[in-house]
């Protein structure tokens, strides 16, 4: 089987996740190098366990390695755009975790570099590779239910992150809803032209002190005429609630959550079923493998990237617009941003 | 068992539905008179079948009958307010189909008459008596999941009504969403302060020619801080889609549809389950009985009406505000109305 | 609409249930007389409420009333066979609650009388008219899944009846499993040739002292080659568990229980759904109406009875064979009975 | 992390499955050697890919390697018993695919050797490690529903295997039901004392010509008083149907199938949900990993094997008894076997 030689930049939680999948679960991958400026013993041990030959604290060691065909950028967000440009210049295909940046101008620069170099780019919107959401997309895209009319996403995290994290998260729209902004575009097969956001800090966990909210409902219009709605909560408590639905001309396709198991326990006290899987590591475990495999498939078989340049920009514009809508109490057009 | 003597005004589809339930399914009811200005042979035959002794084409025959304690107003909407005032003056308790009127001023007049007369009033928001939505309400009201954060209603009719009906319907918000406006207040246990409506005519059935829409998403803020969203479609095609959900501080309660049966048919071709019940006559069949029984219970046991004066007014204000929001492309406060 | 004049014999719980349905819910019924040898004030009041003109303590008053076309026999089991013979002699169609008798010889006599008189007979196996089980039957009978291979019935009562009742019940097979014996024949579209029963008294409620069991699994062979299994428990505690399933050549059709509502409550403590409906009065409420309507339809439209003579006999033979199997610890052929 | 050095014998489909899991998914495993008498290029390449240092066509190379602590026996069934004895003599812990042998005498010999050597033994009844069935087991074992009364297993393969395979399979009970015989013991927490089998060749695929059946229902009695039933079909067509259920004193725990996804597609044509996962490679994928991890946990932490000697013997006795029951048309006690 043809394999692609890969260099991984960033060896934190998400970097190790991709790295382990590239070593153990994605057949077309040959992970030959890893680099992290903050390389530590744990990372070194992990790399040894995985049998990765080249380990360094210098990302340049990846870009200058002529054997490497593709780069996985899993470092912190502020480094993404520069690393993309550097990889493009080196002629390497790029997988980059989301978002490219929170500044549309920087994103556009990075995308221009990718375009100029003619390399492939995939953004890490992993949920597109989830069996459930992909099924919704595929049914809509097949056209058998007609055109989409209403796109709905419910997305709730199982529990609060630390307030230290929230403080630097960029706010709910850039940190959390951004996944759903990508999802609605994926499901509707269309860009969004306008958003309206309602939000509130209802949990008492202190989001309001940070100028942030823990609960939001965002409605939107799509270019193709459809309407959409996303509802988010930072703390569902019962697990990771990830549901999508598209109402079309002739019917509706919707997905409920994957549960921990299919048990039903019935007694005089009541009937109990199992909770949704706890968080993204369980729920999107297979999706992470599938997204890496999809990019390698695009590289090897010279297909278009399944999550390309436009997908790197639009959700960020939507997040900025939603934030503006919430603050100004009015609908905001995407064209107002930039 | 103590029974309440009832007069029914209006003997069309919804009048006969209530009448039949009062005769056959609601034990505390004693339907003694029916009046309809457009009395015809079919109505007479129905009344005979039901064994109703007094049948007339004059509503006054109801109001002036001293034996009658309660009046069921099931005539056309424009007649509601006057009949309520007339009944109140006659000292009779009043059940009135929704809405009282589309003009808030007329509603307030009717409500004032009811208050002055000290009679009981119940508005026919039948969905409150559905086993599913009532369960959501009861769980939220119990407080065991904490305060409500997000209230969601999906409400889709199975298929288009005739365009002749739509033309005189008052528009989607006054005709269809009004039920959902009542529902969100019922579930949230709070009034709404602001709404934002997106809507579109997507079906090709001609709603746009009437200045109406067939698809809408309405978001809202509640006095108690919660957020809400309603999505409506005029034609789901697969049945009557009636789902509600409330996300609270500590968890979520949601209801899916009642299906025609619990069958699952599995073969190489796929797995088929049954459709939701087709429309309100099937789905809310028992709820119609329960709402009549509840009003009689309030009368006999001198309880407060379960769907009272405020409930007759607020949904109409919300419908007017949503219509204004759609037309002006901005959020509209309920306080702007009137 | 053509209506059938009906006389009801037996005015206990099941008699009143049929009577109320015939008066209020079955349009083609005209219940003109009721008779019960143990007529009491409660029965009289009920009959008055229903507006039934003729009330008597003498069943002969039914048989000799020339206006009455059909008789509903809802008296105690030992009286069934004689009343059937008497009704047949009087030329009246007969609906009879199950079982006709526990003695096959008496059943045959009654069936012979019916045949000779040329009247119609329907046995009260109400579950055939349940929307769920009927759906299983209809899918199997349509042949679209091929021939039936395996027929499965799970049937559990919500809780123990009194031991006084159990003592005179005739044992689990004649009292409880008899419904399931009818059901498997209905679903398989075939008679049973052999049964094997395992049973045990596991609840500690004292069935063993009465020579009875509270738990049983009965397997069987059908004439058409299919295999079947029934499992019963006297006390499920979580409601009335009534599931059926048929595995065919090309796939499977199965039904789960109707629940009290479609709610799902999710929190950190777990996910709770609603219990199955508690017992037959809730679960088979609509089926009781449908079975009465079906017999009247057969009478008015001169169709074959949907639950006829053979259906009155076979389940009783199966019950006797199952009891013999349990006691002798071996499979018993239906042909061994009688 | 402490790792166990492992040698793998047998490198066919199931051997590679275990080997890949031991290399990629089971952290405590260190697969250092593989041996297969029929070693071919594909096996060699696979071993190279996995980075397994020692590859041989001689199983003795495993037994004589002093570094190896545990042996995974994944060769053909007739070789199992001898390999177990050889491994035991070499002082190595043994994981052996099911069944040990089809001859109880040979099984007893192998178990005696294991016992004498004091090594650990785990039999490959993988379904015990499935999240669903394990949940049923755990709920029953917790005692919170009281004692088990009825144990039910439905187990259907998605489609026919080749008739060449069936011919040498040992018949449905030894080849297919044996998994379910293990499962009912696991769920009931008790051995079986008697079985009764009904079976038939209904598919027309030719099982009858081989003296075999494609459809069977087996009922049984457990030592602890509970009753049980297994129903099997060789070809469900809609996927791998794997459901278990235990009715206890106070309630019931049951599991339905894992589906391919949680989608529901609703339209005028009907409502479609997804099929069960196709076969054991999908459904029991994680269970295969969990069973290997569990044995290594038992080795490292000196726990008892979760699927030990008795579990290697009892299901084989049950298979022989079921076959005898089917052929003789009578219940057969397990004590009759041997």
mmCIF file of C-alpha atoms in Angstrom, chain C:
data_model
loop_
_atom_site.group_PDB
_atom_site.id
_atom_site.type_symbol
_atom_site.label_atom_id
_atom_site.label_comp_id
_atom_site.label_asym_id
_atom_site.label_seq_id
_atom_site.Cartn_x
_atom_site.Cartn_y
_atom_site.Cartn_z
ATOM 1 C CA UNK C 1 -75.183 4.296 9.333
ATOM 2 C CA UNK C 2 -76.501 0.758 9.765
ATOM 3 C CA UNK C 3 -76.456 -0.261 13.407
ATOM 4 C CA UNK C 4 -76.698 -3.677 15.035
ATOM 5 C CA UNK C 5 -78.976 -4.117 18.036
ATOM 6 C CA UNK C 6 -77.048 -5.828 20.801
ATOM 7 C CA UNK C 7 -77.797 -7.554 24.083
ATOM 8 C CA UNK C 8 -75.071 -7.815 26.716
ATOM 9 C CA UNK C 9 -74.892 -10.690 29.189
ATOM 10 C CA UNK C 10 -72.722 -10.165 32.208
ATOM 11 C CA UNK C 11 -72.165 -6.750 33.683
ATOM 12 C CA UNK C 12 -68.943 -7.135 35.658
ATOM 13 C CA UNK C 13 -65.683 -5.364 34.864
ATOM 14 C CA UNK C 14 -65.242 -6.787 31.375
ATOM 15 C CA UNK C 15 -68.969 -6.515 30.602
ATOM 16 C CA UNK C 16 -69.060 -2.845 31.521
ATOM 17 C CA UNK C 17 -65.918 -2.258 29.483
ATOM 18 C CA UNK C 18 -67.566 -3.722 26.366
ATOM 19 C CA UNK C 19 -70.854 -2.031 27.161
ATOM 20 C CA UNK C 20 -69.320 1.421 27.523
ATOM 21 C CA UNK C 21 -67.423 0.987 24.288
ATOM 22 C CA UNK C 22 -70.546 -0.217 22.484
ATOM 23 C CA UNK C 23 -72.405 2.872 23.712
ATOM 24 C CA UNK C 24 -69.721 5.512 23.286
ATOM 25 C CA UNK C 25 -67.010 4.413 20.934
ATOM 26 C CA UNK C 26 -68.353 1.892 18.425
ATOM 27 C CA UNK C 27 -70.532 3.673 15.928
ATOM 28 C CA UNK C 28 -72.254 0.598 14.473
ATOM 29 C CA UNK C 29 -73.426 -0.603 17.873
ATOM 30 C CA UNK C 30 -76.837 -0.086 19.425
ATOM 31 C CA UNK C 31 -76.785 -1.653 22.868
ATOM 32 C CA UNK C 32 -80.448 -2.144 23.761
ATOM 33 C CA UNK C 33 -80.383 -4.636 26.610
ATOM 34 C CA UNK C 34 -78.248 -5.876 29.429
ATOM 35 C CA UNK C 35 -78.764 -8.877 31.687
ATOM 36 C CA UNK C 36 -76.866 -10.136 34.691
ATOM 37 C CA UNK C 37 -78.100 -12.784 37.130
ATOM 38 C CA UNK C 38 -76.293 -10.889 39.887
ATOM 39 C CA UNK C 39 -77.705 -7.511 38.889
ATOM 40 C CA UNK C 40 -76.988 -4.853 41.503
ATOM 41 C CA UNK C 41 -77.494 -1.121 41.982
ATOM 42 C CA UNK C 42 -74.106 -0.208 40.538
ATOM 43 C CA UNK C 43 -74.916 -2.101 37.352
ATOM 44 C CA UNK C 44 -78.317 -0.471 37.130
ATOM 45 C CA UNK C 45 -76.853 3.002 37.543
ATOM 46 C CA UNK C 46 -74.225 2.282 34.915
ATOM 47 C CA UNK C 47 -76.924 1.058 32.493
ATOM 48 C CA UNK C 48 -78.957 4.185 33.146
ATOM 49 C CA UNK C 49 -75.933 6.408 32.517
ATOM 50 C CA UNK C 50 -75.402 4.604 29.229
ATOM 51 C CA UNK C 51 -79.063 4.991 28.322
ATOM 52 C CA UNK C 52 -79.639 1.248 27.867
ATOM 53 C CA UNK C 53 -83.442 0.760 27.812
ATOM 54 C CA UNK C 54 -83.761 -2.907 28.890
ATOM 55 C CA UNK C 55 -82.091 -4.065 32.118
ATOM 56 C CA UNK C 56 -82.742 -7.459 33.652
ATOM 57 C CA UNK C 57 -81.345 -10.189 35.882
ATOM 58 C CA UNK C 58 -82.518 -12.832 33.424
ATOM 59 C CA UNK C 59 -80.340 -13.697 30.383
ATOM 60 C CA UNK C 60 -83.440 -15.176 28.767
ATOM 61 C CA UNK C 61 -84.687 -11.624 28.377
ATOM 62 C CA UNK C 62 -81.899 -11.191 25.858
ATOM 63 C CA UNK C 63 -82.359 -14.423 23.978
ATOM 64 C CA UNK C 64 -86.113 -13.964 23.643
ATOM 65 C CA UNK C 65 -85.962 -10.340 22.499
ATOM 66 C CA UNK C 66 -86.586 -10.600 18.744
ATOM 67 C CA UNK C 67 -85.152 -7.135 18.116
ATOM 68 C CA UNK C 68 -81.684 -8.215 19.306
ATOM 69 C CA UNK C 69 -79.393 -9.411 16.544
ATOM 70 C CA UNK C 70 -76.177 -10.036 18.436
ATOM 71 C CA UNK C 71 -75.241 -11.117 21.949
ATOM 72 C CA UNK C 72 -72.107 -10.162 23.864
ATOM 73 C CA UNK C 73 -71.297 -12.899 26.419
ATOM 74 C CA UNK C 74 -69.216 -11.407 29.208
ATOM 75 C CA UNK C 75 -70.304 -13.621 32.063
ATOM 76 C CA UNK C 76 -68.054 -16.064 33.944
ATOM 77 C CA UNK C 77 -66.262 -18.760 31.935
ATOM 78 C CA UNK C 78 -68.329 -21.780 33.089
ATOM 79 C CA UNK C 79 -71.473 -20.159 31.642
ATOM 80 C CA UNK C 80 -70.012 -19.394 28.205
ATOM 81 C CA UNK C 81 -70.673 -22.653 26.404
ATOM 82 C CA UNK C 82 -74.328 -22.842 27.435
ATOM 83 C CA UNK C 83 -74.987 -19.213 26.568
ATOM 84 C CA UNK C 84 -73.389 -19.713 23.164
ATOM 85 C CA UNK C 85 -75.633 -22.680 22.481
ATOM 86 C CA UNK C 86 -78.663 -20.755 23.669
ATOM 87 C CA UNK C 87 -77.801 -17.718 21.508
ATOM 88 C CA UNK C 88 -77.171 -19.902 18.482
ATOM 89 C CA UNK C 89 -80.515 -21.570 18.962
ATOM 90 C CA UNK C 90 -82.117 -18.128 19.092
ATOM 91 C CA UNK C 91 -80.391 -17.277 15.804
ATOM 92 C CA UNK C 92 -78.266 -14.531 17.243
ATOM 93 C CA UNK C 93 -74.642 -13.756 16.403
ATOM 94 C CA UNK C 94 -72.326 -14.247 19.370
ATOM 95 C CA UNK C 95 -69.361 -12.408 20.725
ATOM 96 C CA UNK C 96 -67.910 -14.451 23.594
ATOM 97 C CA UNK C 97 -65.095 -13.562 25.972
ATOM 98 C CA UNK C 98 -62.230 -16.067 26.092
ATOM 99 C CA UNK C 99 -62.046 -18.932 26.775
ATOM 100 C CA UNK C 100 -65.261 -20.643 25.707
ATOM 101 C CA UNK C 101 -64.504 -23.336 28.251
ATOM 102 C CA UNK C 102 -61.542 -25.224 29.650
ATOM 103 C CA UNK C 103 -62.977 -28.542 28.468
ATOM 104 C CA UNK C 104 -62.444 -29.214 24.768
ATOM 105 C CA UNK C 105 -65.546 -31.386 24.607
ATOM 106 C CA UNK C 106 -67.788 -28.560 25.790
ATOM 107 C CA UNK C 107 -66.113 -26.189 23.364
ATOM 108 C CA UNK C 108 -66.790 -28.562 20.488
ATOM 109 C CA UNK C 109 -70.437 -28.797 21.464
ATOM 110 C CA UNK C 110 -70.790 -25.030 21.496
ATOM 111 C CA UNK C 111 -68.991 -24.682 18.169
ATOM 112 C CA UNK C 112 -71.219 -27.337 16.658
ATOM 113 C CA UNK C 113 -74.302 -25.415 17.767
ATOM 114 C CA UNK C 114 -72.966 -22.241 16.212
ATOM 115 C CA UNK C 115 -72.205 -24.018 12.972
ATOM 116 C CA UNK C 116 -75.611 -25.639 12.825
ATOM 117 C CA UNK C 117 -77.397 -22.350 13.458
ATOM 118 C CA UNK C 118 -75.306 -20.553 10.872
ATOM 119 C CA UNK C 119 -74.706 -17.604 13.213
ATOM 120 C CA UNK C 120 -71.460 -15.735 13.530
ATOM 121 C CA UNK C 121 -69.083 -16.232 16.445
ATOM 122 C CA UNK C 122 -66.180 -14.118 17.607
ATOM 123 C CA UNK C 123 -63.910 -15.043 20.521
ATOM 124 C CA UNK C 124 -62.551 -12.194 22.641
ATOM 125 C CA UNK C 125 -58.858 -12.499 21.879
ATOM 126 C CA UNK C 126 -58.491 -8.751 22.046
ATOM 127 C CA UNK C 127 -54.753 -8.578 21.446
ATOM 128 C CA UNK C 128 -55.264 -9.376 17.777
ATOM 129 C CA UNK C 129 -56.722 -5.879 17.511
ATOM 130 C CA UNK C 130 -53.798 -4.115 19.155
ATOM 131 C CA UNK C 131 -52.066 -1.771 16.694
ATOM 132 C CA UNK C 132 -48.682 -3.281 17.459
ATOM 133 C CA UNK C 133 -49.381 -7.006 17.237
ATOM 134 C CA UNK C 134 -51.679 -6.438 14.268
ATOM 135 C CA UNK C 135 -48.812 -4.704 12.491
ATOM 136 C CA UNK C 136 -46.587 -7.744 13.056
ATOM 137 C CA UNK C 137 -49.352 -9.990 11.756
ATOM 138 C CA UNK C 138 -49.985 -7.832 8.741
ATOM 139 C CA UNK C 139 -46.329 -7.652 7.751
ATOM 140 C CA UNK C 140 -45.994 -11.440 8.062
ATOM 141 C CA UNK C 141 -49.258 -12.089 6.252
ATOM 142 C CA UNK C 142 -48.248 -9.756 3.414
ATOM 143 C CA UNK C 143 -45.479 -12.215 2.591
ATOM 144 C CA UNK C 144 -43.001 -9.460 1.843
ATOM 145 C CA UNK C 145 -40.525 -10.930 4.332
ATOM 146 C CA UNK C 146 -41.124 -14.476 3.092
ATOM 147 C CA UNK C 147 -42.368 -17.315 5.298
ATOM 148 C CA UNK C 148 -42.238 -17.115 9.104
ATOM 149 C CA UNK C 149 -39.380 -19.043 10.729
ATOM 150 C CA UNK C 150 -39.447 -18.037 14.375
ATOM 151 C CA UNK C 151 -42.377 -16.566 16.306
ATOM 152 C CA UNK C 152 -41.627 -14.974 19.655
ATOM 153 C CA UNK C 153 -43.939 -13.596 22.309
ATOM 154 C CA UNK C 154 -42.945 -12.002 25.590
ATOM 155 C CA UNK C 155 -45.916 -11.428 27.852
ATOM 156 C CA UNK C 156 -45.585 -10.352 31.460
ATOM 157 C CA UNK C 157 -48.217 -9.052 33.799
ATOM 158 C CA UNK C 158 -47.289 -6.012 35.860
ATOM 159 C CA UNK C 159 -47.908 -7.615 39.219
ATOM 160 C CA UNK C 160 -49.335 -10.637 40.998
ATOM 161 C CA UNK C 161 -53.053 -11.107 41.142
ATOM 162 C CA UNK C 162 -54.384 -12.243 44.508
ATOM 163 C CA UNK C 163 -53.643 -15.835 45.438
ATOM 164 C CA UNK C 164 -57.419 -16.316 45.803
ATOM 165 C CA UNK C 165 -57.734 -15.528 42.132
ATOM 166 C CA UNK C 166 -54.765 -17.708 41.164
ATOM 167 C CA UNK C 167 -56.307 -20.631 43.064
ATOM 168 C CA UNK C 168 -59.344 -20.700 40.759
ATOM 169 C CA UNK C 169 -57.599 -19.388 37.632
ATOM 170 C CA UNK C 170 -57.057 -22.790 36.040
ATOM 171 C CA UNK C 171 -53.288 -22.349 36.119
ATOM 172 C CA UNK C 172 -50.934 -20.097 34.203
ATOM 173 C CA UNK C 173 -51.471 -21.775 30.815
ATOM 174 C CA UNK C 174 -55.269 -21.608 30.821
ATOM 175 C CA UNK C 175 -55.436 -18.200 32.485
ATOM 176 C CA UNK C 176 -52.537 -16.181 31.126
ATOM 177 C CA UNK C 177 -50.591 -17.961 28.384
ATOM 178 C CA UNK C 178 -53.836 -18.683 26.555
ATOM 179 C CA UNK C 179 -53.678 -15.154 25.103
ATOM 180 C CA UNK C 180 -50.184 -15.882 23.832
ATOM 181 C CA UNK C 181 -51.227 -19.268 22.448
ATOM 182 C CA UNK C 182 -53.760 -17.404 20.364
ATOM 183 C CA UNK C 183 -51.186 -14.758 19.459
ATOM 184 C CA UNK C 184 -48.565 -17.173 18.104
ATOM 185 C CA UNK C 185 -51.177 -18.847 15.884
ATOM 186 C CA UNK C 186 -52.319 -15.425 14.674
ATOM 187 C CA UNK C 187 -48.768 -14.310 13.909
ATOM 188 C CA UNK C 188 -47.566 -17.593 12.374
ATOM 189 C CA UNK C 189 -50.733 -18.083 10.375
ATOM 190 C CA UNK C 190 -50.575 -21.741 11.328
ATOM 191 C CA UNK C 191 -51.651 -24.199 13.990
ATOM 192 C CA UNK C 192 -49.252 -25.619 16.557
ATOM 193 C CA UNK C 193 -48.477 -29.341 16.547
ATOM 194 C CA UNK C 194 -46.317 -29.737 19.647
ATOM 195 C CA UNK C 195 -45.342 -27.797 22.751
ATOM 196 C CA UNK C 196 -42.617 -28.099 25.372
ATOM 197 C CA UNK C 197 -42.985 -26.184 28.625
ATOM 198 C CA UNK C 198 -40.496 -25.245 31.300
ATOM 199 C CA UNK C 199 -41.916 -23.494 34.337
ATOM 200 C CA UNK C 200 -40.990 -22.511 37.854
ATOM 201 C CA UNK C 201 -42.356 -20.731 40.891
ATOM 202 C CA UNK C 202 -39.618 -18.185 41.477
ATOM 203 C CA UNK C 203 -41.372 -15.209 43.021
ATOM 204 C CA UNK C 204 -41.925 -16.580 46.502
ATOM 205 C CA UNK C 205 -45.569 -15.528 46.244
ATOM 206 C CA UNK C 206 -46.784 -19.097 46.748
ATOM 207 C CA UNK C 207 -47.659 -20.422 43.287
ATOM 208 C CA UNK C 208 -45.891 -23.692 44.078
ATOM 209 C CA UNK C 209 -48.280 -24.374 46.962
ATOM 210 C CA UNK C 210 -51.106 -24.231 44.427
ATOM 211 C CA UNK C 211 -49.297 -26.537 41.993
ATOM 212 C CA UNK C 212 -48.844 -23.547 39.713
ATOM 213 C CA UNK C 213 -45.864 -21.585 38.371
ATOM 214 C CA UNK C 214 -45.253 -17.850 38.008
ATOM 215 C CA UNK C 215 -42.640 -18.069 35.257
ATOM 216 C CA UNK C 216 -42.703 -20.176 32.135
ATOM 217 C CA UNK C 217 -41.074 -20.610 28.761
ATOM 218 C CA UNK C 218 -43.028 -22.592 26.192
ATOM 219 C CA UNK C 219 -41.507 -23.620 22.877
ATOM 220 C CA UNK C 220 -43.491 -25.062 20.005
ATOM 221 C CA UNK C 221 -43.589 -26.362 16.452
ATOM 222 C CA UNK C 222 -46.059 -25.084 13.882
ATOM 223 C CA UNK C 223 -47.677 -27.044 11.075
ATOM 224 C CA UNK C 224 -45.994 -24.749 8.556
ATOM 225 C CA UNK C 225 -42.545 -25.667 9.861
ATOM 226 C CA UNK C 226 -41.903 -22.541 11.916
ATOM 227 C CA UNK C 227 -40.745 -22.679 15.527
ATOM 228 C CA UNK C 228 -42.095 -20.549 18.363
ATOM 229 C CA UNK C 229 -41.411 -19.453 21.898
ATOM 230 C CA UNK C 230 -43.455 -17.698 24.571
ATOM 231 C CA UNK C 231 -42.046 -16.414 27.837
ATOM 232 C CA UNK C 232 -44.356 -15.359 30.657
ATOM 233 C CA UNK C 233 -43.946 -13.849 34.070
ATOM 234 C CA UNK C 234 -46.708 -13.062 36.519
ATOM 235 C CA UNK C 235 -45.017 -9.955 37.938
ATOM 236 C CA UNK C 236 -42.775 -7.733 35.826
ATOM 237 C CA UNK C 237 -43.138 -4.798 38.253
ATOM 238 C CA UNK C 238 -42.314 -2.209 35.562
ATOM 239 C CA UNK C 239 -45.617 -2.506 33.687
ATOM 240 C CA UNK C 240 -47.343 -4.718 31.173
ATOM 241 C CA UNK C 241 -44.613 -6.152 28.966
ATOM 242 C CA UNK C 242 -46.168 -7.172 25.659
ATOM 243 C CA UNK C 243 -43.720 -7.748 22.851
ATOM 244 C CA UNK C 244 -43.994 -9.865 19.734
ATOM 245 C CA UNK C 245 -41.548 -10.710 16.974
ATOM 246 C CA UNK C 246 -41.502 -12.835 13.854
ATOM 247 C CA UNK C 247 -38.271 -13.750 12.091
ATOM 248 C CA UNK C 248 -38.996 -14.609 8.457
ATOM 249 C CA UNK C 249 -36.972 -15.827 5.483
ATOM 250 C CA UNK C 250 -35.892 -12.329 4.538
ATOM 251 C CA UNK C 251 -36.003 -10.346 7.740
ATOM 252 C CA UNK C 252 -37.700 -9.664 11.014
ATOM 253 C CA UNK C 253 -40.654 -7.666 12.283
ATOM 254 C CA UNK C 254 -40.913 -6.898 15.973
ATOM 255 C CA UNK C 255 -42.810 -4.555 18.270
ATOM 256 C CA UNK C 256 -41.812 -3.050 21.565
ATOM 257 C CA UNK C 257 -44.150 -1.693 24.213
ATOM 258 C CA UNK C 258 -46.312 1.391 24.132
ATOM 259 C CA UNK C 259 -44.917 3.671 26.817
ATOM 260 C CA UNK C 260 -46.763 6.118 29.038
ATOM 261 C CA UNK C 261 -45.105 8.950 27.164
ATOM 262 C CA UNK C 262 -42.101 9.663 24.945
ATOM 263 C CA UNK C 263 -40.077 11.585 27.524
ATOM 264 C CA UNK C 264 -36.344 11.252 28.120
ATOM 265 C CA UNK C 265 -34.851 12.897 31.192
ATOM 266 C CA UNK C 266 -31.064 13.218 31.130
ATOM 267 C CA UNK C 267 -28.887 14.335 34.000
ATOM 268 C CA UNK C 268 -25.687 13.423 35.788
ATOM 269 C CA UNK C 269 -27.685 10.730 37.599
ATOM 270 C CA UNK C 270 -28.582 8.964 34.359
ATOM 271 C CA UNK C 271 -31.116 8.885 31.572
ATOM 272 C CA UNK C 272 -34.698 7.965 32.326
ATOM 273 C CA UNK C 273 -37.452 7.078 29.888
ATOM 274 C CA UNK C 274 -41.050 6.210 30.661
ATOM 275 C CA UNK C 275 -42.475 2.872 31.683
ATOM 276 C CA UNK C 276 -44.683 0.670 29.546
ATOM 277 C CA UNK C 277 -48.382 1.258 30.091
ATOM 278 C CA UNK C 278 -49.397 -0.427 33.314
ATOM 279 C CA UNK C 279 -51.901 -3.112 32.299
ATOM 280 C CA UNK C 280 -54.408 -4.245 29.686
ATOM 281 C CA UNK C 281 -56.939 -1.516 30.409
ATOM 282 C CA UNK C 282 -54.425 1.087 29.214
ATOM 283 C CA UNK C 283 -52.564 -0.950 26.641
ATOM 284 C CA UNK C 284 -55.518 -2.666 24.995
ATOM 285 C CA UNK C 285 -58.026 0.154 25.465
ATOM 286 C CA UNK C 286 -58.264 0.859 21.739
ATOM 287 C CA UNK C 287 -58.041 -2.832 20.896
ATOM 288 C CA UNK C 288 -61.217 -3.525 22.872
ATOM 289 C CA UNK C 289 -63.015 -0.936 20.765
ATOM 290 C CA UNK C 290 -61.534 -2.304 17.559
ATOM 291 C CA UNK C 291 -62.537 -5.892 18.315
ATOM 292 C CA UNK C 292 -66.161 -4.938 18.902
ATOM 293 C CA UNK C 293 -66.166 -2.819 15.745
ATOM 294 C CA UNK C 294 -64.642 -5.693 13.771
ATOM 295 C CA UNK C 295 -67.370 -8.120 14.783
ATOM 296 C CA UNK C 296 -70.093 -5.641 13.878
ATOM 297 C CA UNK C 297 -68.364 -5.080 10.549
ATOM 298 C CA UNK C 298 -68.386 -8.849 9.975
ATOM 299 C CA UNK C 299 -72.084 -8.988 10.818
ATOM 300 C CA UNK C 300 -73.161 -5.971 8.770
ATOM 301 C CA UNK C 301 -70.988 -6.725 5.764
ATOM 302 C CA UNK C 302 -71.440 -10.495 5.949
ATOM 303 C CA UNK C 303 -67.728 -11.178 6.321
ATOM 304 C CA UNK C 304 -66.121 -14.077 8.098
ATOM 305 C CA UNK C 305 -65.524 -13.583 11.804
ATOM 306 C CA UNK C 306 -61.926 -12.441 12.365
ATOM 307 C CA UNK C 307 -61.576 -14.739 15.416
ATOM 308 C CA UNK C 308 -63.700 -17.793 14.746
ATOM 309 C CA UNK C 309 -64.466 -21.321 15.898
ATOM 310 C CA UNK C 310 -60.983 -22.821 15.472
ATOM 311 C CA UNK C 311 -59.584 -19.922 17.459
ATOM 312 C CA UNK C 312 -61.936 -20.840 20.266
ATOM 313 C CA UNK C 313 -60.561 -24.363 20.434
ATOM 314 C CA UNK C 314 -56.848 -24.424 19.596
ATOM 315 C CA UNK C 315 -55.510 -22.210 22.389
ATOM 316 C CA UNK C 316 -57.323 -24.343 24.938
ATOM 317 C CA UNK C 317 -55.761 -27.509 23.503
ATOM 318 C CA UNK C 318 -52.358 -25.795 23.662
ATOM 319 C CA UNK C 319 -52.899 -24.798 27.281
ATOM 320 C CA UNK C 320 -53.759 -28.372 28.231
ATOM 321 C CA UNK C 321 -50.747 -29.690 26.324
ATOM 322 C CA UNK C 322 -48.398 -27.164 27.936
ATOM 323 C CA UNK C 323 -49.619 -28.093 31.374
ATOM 324 C CA UNK C 324 -49.079 -31.773 30.570
ATOM 325 C CA UNK C 325 -45.596 -30.996 29.202
ATOM 326 C CA UNK C 326 -44.603 -29.131 32.339
ATOM 327 C CA UNK C 327 -45.836 -31.933 34.565
ATOM 328 C CA UNK C 328 -44.349 -34.794 32.554
ATOM 329 C CA UNK C 329 -41.106 -33.091 31.587
ATOM 330 C CA UNK C 330 -41.430 -33.899 27.886
ATOM 331 C CA UNK C 331 -42.730 -32.380 24.660
ATOM 332 C CA UNK C 332 -46.451 -33.021 24.124
ATOM 333 C CA UNK C 333 -48.202 -33.179 20.780
ATOM 334 C CA UNK C 334 -51.499 -31.312 20.403
ATOM 335 C CA UNK C 335 -52.873 -34.508 18.892
ATOM 336 C CA UNK C 336 -52.390 -36.210 22.268
ATOM 337 C CA UNK C 337 -55.063 -33.958 23.790
ATOM 338 C CA UNK C 338 -58.610 -35.391 23.756
#
